[in-house]
Amino acid sequence: SSGINAESQSVLFSFLGDEGLHFIRYHIRLTSARIVIHSFIPLVYYIIAAAYFSAFEVSIKVAFVLSLPCFTSALTVLKWWRRGDWSDHPLARTLRGHIRDPAEWIAVGNTISTEFRRYDKFMYGKTWGKVVVTDNWILRCGLYRMDVAYQPDVHLNILTTSTLKDTRHRTTEFVQINVSSVNTACRDFVIRLNVMDYADLTAKLQAPILNVRNIVFQQSLSDRFEAAFREEVLRNGRYEVPSQVEECIGCLYAPADVKLSKLCDDRDQGDCRNCLCRPMWCLRCLVKWFANRQNANAPERWLGGKAPCPTCRSTFCPRDVQMVETMG
């Protein structure tokens, strides 16, 4: 069915519009198109069965009797929803629950679409189950409907975590978070995302996520590597600077607390080179930079790897990284 959805979105692009420009309008039309297209599947089954399996004539006739009303009902529902500029669509009714004047649902939709166009939104997933968090709204895009919650009204709570293994036996941990609103017109819903995206989600939320069950996340590969990298760096001594350091040019909020200096070998030996850059990066950003330049299929070798300086491209290894300390 995912292939059918992708095909339908491509064929009906002119009907759907641009999600980036008109997010709410796009999803009103997308959910409507999915219902119609999926209701057509039983009729397609009947046509194929009639062409290739005529021996099962009675069963085929039953399939036709069941499939045709399904398709016609979907068309009737679509016609009903389109009345009054889609004002009867379930998403329009959901938006009306967030305002006093039901006629203003379009204004609410335009506000959400405007916030969606901003670059700093949080977004996880691609099709149904996609989670979007803007400055004021939490949205979950379902197969046939969208859940909407106004951030100042919500309470969030971790429900559970689950772990999946891929064919290479690498594990991925997911967390399920319940979103409940004090607005009785807004139903509770659950969002599911990778634990590695949890920090980015919390950074965009206005309210904290409660963990009343004391659920403990497994450390991600990046977190474990950062801890090991930090231990290695602490063995390299301190690099003293005469004054306070600047902000990290990577994240723009943490202090630039590391300096690259060739310590692993003599100055003219090995692949590493002495870096003359002043402290410009924090340890966390440098770890991310370093890890992204290692072989993703061999994380056990990352700590022994090398990477170019993010600024001058001089090669360095973990033994060349020192924490910065202000003199005096």
Short mmCIF file of N, CA and C in Angstrom, two decimals, residues 111-234:
data_model
loop_
_atom_site.label_atom_id
_atom_site.label_comp_id
_atom_site.label_asym_id
_atom_site.label_seq_id
_atom_site.Cartn_x
_atom_site.Cartn_y
_atom_site.Cartn_z
N THR A 111 -2.01 29.61 9.83
CA THR A 111 -0.97 29.82 10.84
C THR A 111 -0.05 28.61 10.94
N ILE A 112 -0.65 27.40 10.96
CA ILE A 112 0.16 26.18 11.02
C ILE A 112 1.03 26.05 9.77
N SER A 113 0.46 26.35 8.61
CA SER A 113 1.22 26.26 7.36
C SER A 113 2.39 27.24 7.36
N THR A 114 2.17 28.43 7.91
CA THR A 114 3.24 29.42 7.98
C THR A 114 4.37 28.93 8.88
N GLU A 115 4.01 28.36 10.05
CA GLU A 115 5.04 27.85 10.95
C GLU A 115 5.77 26.65 10.35
N PHE A 116 5.05 25.85 9.54
CA PHE A 116 5.69 24.69 8.90
C PHE A 116 6.75 25.13 7.90
N ARG A 117 6.58 26.30 7.31
CA ARG A 117 7.55 26.77 6.31
C ARG A 117 8.86 27.22 6.95
N ARG A 118 8.89 27.40 8.27
CA ARG A 118 10.10 27.85 8.93
C ARG A 118 11.12 26.71 9.02
N TYR A 119 12.38 27.06 8.91
CA TYR A 119 13.44 26.06 8.85
C TYR A 119 13.67 25.34 10.17
N ASP A 120 13.27 25.95 11.30
CA ASP A 120 13.62 25.39 12.61
C ASP A 120 12.57 24.45 13.17
N LYS A 121 11.63 23.99 12.36
CA LYS A 121 10.63 23.02 12.84
C LYS A 121 11.30 21.67 13.09
N PHE A 122 10.67 20.86 13.93
CA PHE A 122 11.10 19.48 14.12
C PHE A 122 10.21 18.58 13.26
N MET A 123 10.82 17.66 12.52
CA MET A 123 10.04 16.77 11.68
C MET A 123 10.69 15.38 11.70
N TYR A 124 9.87 14.37 11.94
CA TYR A 124 10.36 12.98 11.98
C TYR A 124 9.41 12.12 11.16
N GLY A 125 9.95 11.30 10.28
CA GLY A 125 9.14 10.42 9.45
C GLY A 125 8.84 11.04 8.10
N LYS A 126 8.28 10.23 7.20
CA LYS A 126 8.06 10.69 5.83
C LYS A 126 6.60 10.58 5.39
N THR A 127 5.90 9.53 5.80
CA THR A 127 4.53 9.35 5.32
C THR A 127 3.59 9.36 6.52
N TRP A 128 2.69 8.37 6.64
CA TRP A 128 1.83 8.38 7.82
C TRP A 128 2.65 8.01 9.05
N GLY A 129 2.26 8.62 10.15
CA GLY A 129 3.06 8.51 11.36
C GLY A 129 4.08 9.63 11.47
N LYS A 130 4.13 10.51 10.44
CA LYS A 130 5.07 11.63 10.48
C LYS A 130 4.72 12.57 11.62
N VAL A 131 5.73 13.02 12.33
CA VAL A 131 5.55 13.94 13.46
C VAL A 131 6.16 15.29 13.08
N VAL A 132 5.38 16.34 13.28
CA VAL A 132 5.85 17.70 13.01
C VAL A 132 5.60 18.55 14.25
N VAL A 133 6.62 19.26 14.70
CA VAL A 133 6.48 20.18 15.83
C VAL A 133 6.95 21.55 15.37
N THR A 134 6.03 22.50 15.38
CA THR A 134 6.37 23.88 15.03
C THR A 134 6.45 24.71 16.31
N ASP A 135 6.49 26.00 16.16
CA ASP A 135 6.63 26.86 17.35
C ASP A 135 5.47 26.69 18.32
N ASN A 136 4.25 26.45 17.81
CA ASN A 136 3.07 26.39 18.68
C ASN A 136 2.21 25.14 18.52
N TRP A 137 2.58 24.23 17.63
CA TRP A 137 1.70 23.11 17.33
C TRP A 137 2.46 21.79 17.29
N ILE A 138 1.78 20.73 17.71
CA ILE A 138 2.29 19.35 17.59
C ILE A 138 1.33 18.62 16.65
N LEU A 139 1.86 18.05 15.60
CA LEU A 139 1.04 17.42 14.56
C LEU A 139 1.50 16.00 14.32
N ARG A 140 0.56 15.08 14.20
CA ARG A 140 0.86 13.71 13.81
C ARG A 140 0.04 13.37 12.57
N CYS A 141 0.72 13.07 11.49
CA CYS A 141 0.05 12.80 10.21
C CYS A 141 -0.27 11.31 10.11
N GLY A 142 -1.56 10.96 10.23
CA GLY A 142 -1.98 9.59 10.10
C GLY A 142 -2.31 9.24 8.66
N LEU A 143 -2.76 8.01 8.45
CA LEU A 143 -3.07 7.56 7.10
C LEU A 143 -4.29 8.28 6.55
N TYR A 144 -5.33 8.43 7.38
CA TYR A 144 -6.57 9.05 6.92
C TYR A 144 -6.97 10.28 7.74
N ARG A 145 -6.17 10.66 8.72
CA ARG A 145 -6.50 11.82 9.54
C ARG A 145 -5.22 12.42 10.11
N MET A 146 -5.35 13.62 10.65
CA MET A 146 -4.22 14.28 11.30
C MET A 146 -4.62 14.69 12.71
N ASP A 147 -3.75 14.38 13.67
CA ASP A 147 -3.96 14.82 15.04
C ASP A 147 -3.23 16.15 15.24
N VAL A 148 -3.90 17.07 15.91
CA VAL A 148 -3.37 18.42 16.10
C VAL A 148 -3.49 18.81 17.57
N ALA A 149 -2.41 19.32 18.15
CA ALA A 149 -2.44 19.79 19.54
C ALA A 149 -1.72 21.12 19.63
N TYR A 150 -2.30 22.04 20.40
CA TYR A 150 -1.72 23.36 20.63
C TYR A 150 -0.74 23.25 21.79
N GLN A 151 0.50 23.63 21.56
CA GLN A 151 1.57 23.37 22.54
C GLN A 151 1.26 23.88 23.96
N PRO A 152 0.76 25.11 24.13
CA PRO A 152 0.50 25.57 25.50
C PRO A 152 -0.54 24.74 26.25
N ASP A 153 -1.32 23.91 25.53
CA ASP A 153 -2.39 23.13 26.17
C ASP A 153 -2.00 21.69 26.50
N VAL A 154 -0.81 21.25 26.12
CA VAL A 154 -0.52 19.81 26.16
C VAL A 154 0.28 19.39 27.39
N HIS A 155 0.11 18.11 27.70
CA HIS A 155 0.96 17.40 28.65
C HIS A 155 1.53 16.19 27.89
N LEU A 156 2.81 15.95 28.07
CA LEU A 156 3.46 14.85 27.36
C LEU A 156 4.04 13.87 28.37
N ASN A 157 3.91 12.58 28.04
CA ASN A 157 4.38 11.55 28.95
C ASN A 157 4.92 10.36 28.15
N ILE A 158 6.07 9.86 28.57
CA ILE A 158 6.66 8.69 27.90
C ILE A 158 5.87 7.44 28.28
N LEU A 159 5.43 6.69 27.26
CA LEU A 159 4.66 5.48 27.50
C LEU A 159 5.54 4.25 27.58
N THR A 160 6.37 4.07 26.56
CA THR A 160 7.19 2.86 26.50
C THR A 160 8.30 3.04 25.47
N THR A 161 9.23 2.11 25.46
CA THR A 161 10.26 2.07 24.43
C THR A 161 10.27 0.68 23.81
N SER A 162 10.78 0.59 22.60
CA SER A 162 10.90 -0.69 21.91
C SER A 162 12.18 -0.70 21.09
N THR A 163 12.71 -1.89 20.85
CA THR A 163 13.97 -2.03 20.13
C THR A 163 13.77 -2.94 18.93
N LEU A 164 14.31 -2.52 17.79
CA LEU A 164 14.25 -3.32 16.57
C LEU A 164 15.66 -3.60 16.09
N LYS A 165 15.85 -4.77 15.47
CA LYS A 165 17.14 -5.13 14.89
C LYS A 165 17.02 -5.23 13.38
N ASP A 166 18.03 -4.69 12.67
CA ASP A 166 18.03 -4.82 11.22
C ASP A 166 18.78 -6.07 10.81
N THR A 167 18.96 -6.26 9.50
CA THR A 167 19.59 -7.48 9.00
C THR A 167 21.06 -7.59 9.39
N ARG A 168 21.68 -6.47 9.77
CA ARG A 168 23.07 -6.49 10.21
C ARG A 168 23.16 -6.55 11.73
N HIS A 169 22.03 -6.85 12.39
CA HIS A 169 21.96 -7.01 13.84
C HIS A 169 22.26 -5.71 14.59
N ARG A 170 22.09 -4.58 13.90
CA ARG A 170 22.20 -3.29 14.59
C ARG A 170 20.85 -2.94 15.19
N THR A 171 20.87 -2.45 16.42
CA THR A 171 19.62 -2.18 17.12
C THR A 171 19.25 -0.70 17.02
N THR A 172 17.96 -0.46 16.91
CA THR A 172 17.42 0.90 16.90
C THR A 172 16.33 0.97 17.96
N GLU A 173 16.42 1.94 18.83
CA GLU A 173 15.44 2.08 19.91
C GLU A 173 14.45 3.19 19.57
N PHE A 174 13.18 2.90 19.81
CA PHE A 174 12.11 3.86 19.56
C PHE A 174 11.39 4.16 20.87
N VAL A 175 10.87 5.38 20.98
CA VAL A 175 10.13 5.79 22.16
C VAL A 175 8.74 6.23 21.74
N GLN A 176 7.74 5.87 22.54
CA GLN A 176 6.36 6.29 22.30
C GLN A 176 5.97 7.31 23.36
N ILE A 177 5.44 8.44 22.92
CA ILE A 177 5.09 9.55 23.81
C ILE A 177 3.62 9.88 23.64
N ASN A 178 2.91 9.91 24.75
CA ASN A 178 1.49 10.28 24.70
C ASN A 178 1.34 11.80 24.79
N VAL A 179 0.52 12.33 23.89
CA VAL A 179 0.24 13.76 23.86
C VAL A 179 -1.21 13.96 24.27
N SER A 180 -1.43 14.59 25.41
CA SER A 180 -2.79 14.87 25.87
C SER A 180 -2.96 16.36 26.05
N SER A 181 -4.19 16.83 25.82
CA SER A 181 -4.47 18.26 25.85
C SER A 181 -5.57 18.57 26.86
N VAL A 182 -5.48 19.74 27.48
CA VAL A 182 -6.54 20.18 28.38
C VAL A 182 -7.78 20.60 27.59
N ASN A 183 -7.60 20.78 26.29
CA ASN A 183 -8.72 21.10 25.41
C ASN A 183 -9.51 19.82 25.14
N THR A 184 -10.72 19.77 25.61
CA THR A 184 -11.53 18.54 25.47
C THR A 184 -11.87 18.24 24.03
N ALA A 185 -11.76 19.22 23.15
CA ALA A 185 -12.04 18.97 21.73
C ALA A 185 -10.88 18.29 21.03
N CYS A 186 -9.75 18.19 21.71
CA CYS A 186 -8.54 17.58 21.12
C CYS A 186 -8.33 16.20 21.73
N ARG A 187 -8.39 15.17 20.94
CA ARG A 187 -8.21 13.82 21.46
C ARG A 187 -6.73 13.53 21.71
N ASP A 188 -6.47 12.63 22.66
CA ASP A 188 -5.10 12.20 22.92
C ASP A 188 -4.56 11.42 21.72
N PHE A 189 -3.26 11.51 21.52
CA PHE A 189 -2.64 10.70 20.47
C PHE A 189 -1.20 10.37 20.88
N VAL A 190 -0.62 9.42 20.18
CA VAL A 190 0.72 8.92 20.51
C VAL A 190 1.66 9.18 19.34
N ILE A 191 2.83 9.72 19.63
CA ILE A 191 3.86 9.89 18.61
C ILE A 191 4.99 8.90 18.89
N ARG A 192 5.60 8.40 17.84
CA ARG A 192 6.67 7.40 17.95
C ARG A 192 7.86 7.88 17.14
N LEU A 193 9.04 7.87 17.75
CA LEU A 193 10.23 8.33 17.07
C LEU A 193 11.47 7.63 17.59
N ASN A 194 12.53 7.73 16.81
CA ASN A 194 13.82 7.17 17.19
C ASN A 194 14.36 7.91 18.42
N VAL A 195 14.91 7.15 19.36
CA VAL A 195 15.46 7.75 20.57
C VAL A 195 16.55 8.79 20.24
N MET A 196 17.26 8.59 19.13
CA MET A 196 18.32 9.52 18.75
C MET A 196 17.76 10.89 18.38
N ASP A 197 16.46 10.97 18.07
CA ASP A 197 15.84 12.25 17.73
C ASP A 197 15.12 12.86 18.93
N TYR A 198 15.19 12.20 20.08
CA TYR A 198 14.46 12.65 21.27
C TYR A 198 14.94 14.03 21.73
N ALA A 199 16.25 14.24 21.72
CA ALA A 199 16.79 15.53 22.19
C ALA A 199 16.33 16.67 21.29
N ASP A 200 16.29 16.43 19.97
CA ASP A 200 15.84 17.47 19.04
C ASP A 200 14.36 17.79 19.27
N LEU A 201 13.58 16.75 19.59
CA LEU A 201 12.16 16.96 19.88
C LEU A 201 11.98 17.83 21.12
N THR A 202 12.65 17.47 22.20
CA THR A 202 12.50 18.22 23.45
C THR A 202 12.95 19.67 23.30
N ALA A 203 13.92 19.92 22.42
CA ALA A 203 14.40 21.29 22.22
C ALA A 203 13.34 22.17 21.57
N LYS A 204 12.39 21.56 20.86
CA LYS A 204 11.36 22.32 20.16
C LYS A 204 10.07 22.43 20.97
N LEU A 205 9.92 21.61 22.01
CA LEU A 205 8.69 21.61 22.80
C LEU A 205 8.70 22.73 23.84
N GLN A 206 7.52 23.24 24.16
CA GLN A 206 7.38 24.25 25.20
C GLN A 206 7.23 23.62 26.58
N ALA A 207 6.71 22.41 26.64
CA ALA A 207 6.49 21.72 27.92
C ALA A 207 7.45 20.54 28.04
N PRO A 208 7.86 20.19 29.26
CA PRO A 208 8.73 19.02 29.44
C PRO A 208 7.98 17.72 29.20
N ILE A 209 8.72 16.69 28.86
CA ILE A 209 8.14 15.36 28.69
C ILE A 209 8.30 14.61 30.01
N LEU A 210 7.19 14.21 30.61
CA LEU A 210 7.24 13.50 31.89
C LEU A 210 7.62 12.05 31.68
N ASN A 211 8.37 11.52 32.65
CA ASN A 211 8.78 10.11 32.60
C ASN A 211 8.39 9.48 33.94
N VAL A 212 7.07 9.39 34.18
CA VAL A 212 6.58 8.92 35.48
C VAL A 212 6.88 7.44 35.70
N ARG A 213 7.12 6.70 34.64
CA ARG A 213 7.44 5.27 34.78
C ARG A 213 8.94 5.02 34.89
N ASN A 214 9.73 6.09 34.88
CA ASN A 214 11.19 5.99 35.01
C ASN A 214 11.78 5.06 33.95
N ILE A 215 11.33 5.23 32.73
CA ILE A 215 11.85 4.43 31.62
C ILE A 215 13.24 4.92 31.26
N VAL A 216 14.17 3.99 31.15
CA VAL A 216 15.57 4.32 30.85
C VAL A 216 15.85 3.99 29.39
N PHE A 217 16.37 4.97 28.65
CA PHE A 217 16.75 4.74 27.26
C PHE A 217 18.10 4.04 27.21
N GLN A 218 18.24 3.18 26.22
CA GLN A 218 19.57 2.63 25.96
C GLN A 218 20.41 3.73 25.33
N GLN A 219 21.68 3.76 25.69
CA GLN A 219 22.56 4.76 25.09
C GLN A 219 22.72 4.48 23.61
N SER A 220 22.59 5.51 22.81
CA SER A 220 22.78 5.35 21.37
C SER A 220 24.26 5.17 21.07
N LEU A 221 24.55 4.73 19.85
CA LEU A 221 25.94 4.54 19.43
C LEU A 221 26.70 5.86 19.52
N SER A 222 26.07 6.95 19.11
CA SER A 222 26.74 8.25 19.16
C SER A 222 27.03 8.67 20.60
N ASP A 223 26.10 8.38 21.52
CA ASP A 223 26.33 8.72 22.92
C ASP A 223 27.48 7.91 23.51
N ARG A 224 27.53 6.61 23.19
CA ARG A 224 28.62 5.76 23.71
C ARG A 224 29.96 6.21 23.15
N PHE A 225 29.97 6.59 21.86
CA PHE A 225 31.23 7.03 21.26
C PHE A 225 31.68 8.36 21.86
N GLU A 226 30.72 9.26 22.10
CA GLU A 226 31.06 10.54 22.70
C GLU A 226 31.68 10.35 24.08
N ALA A 227 31.15 9.41 24.86
CA ALA A 227 31.70 9.16 26.19
C ALA A 227 33.12 8.61 26.10
N ALA A 228 33.34 7.67 25.15
CA ALA A 228 34.68 7.10 24.98
C ALA A 228 35.66 8.15 24.46
N PHE A 229 35.20 8.99 23.54
CA PHE A 229 36.04 10.05 22.99
C PHE A 229 36.44 11.03 24.09
N ARG A 230 35.48 11.38 24.94
CA ARG A 230 35.74 12.31 26.04
C ARG A 230 36.79 11.74 27.00
N GLU A 231 36.68 10.45 27.31
CA GLU A 231 37.67 9.81 28.19
C GLU A 231 39.06 9.90 27.59
N GLU A 232 39.15 9.68 26.28
CA GLU A 232 40.44 9.75 25.60
C GLU A 232 41.00 11.18 25.66
N VAL A 233 40.14 12.16 25.45
CA VAL A 233 40.58 13.56 25.44
C VAL A 233 41.07 13.99 26.82
N LEU A 234 40.41 13.53 27.87
CA LEU A 234 40.81 13.92 29.22
C LEU A 234 42.19 13.40 29.59
#
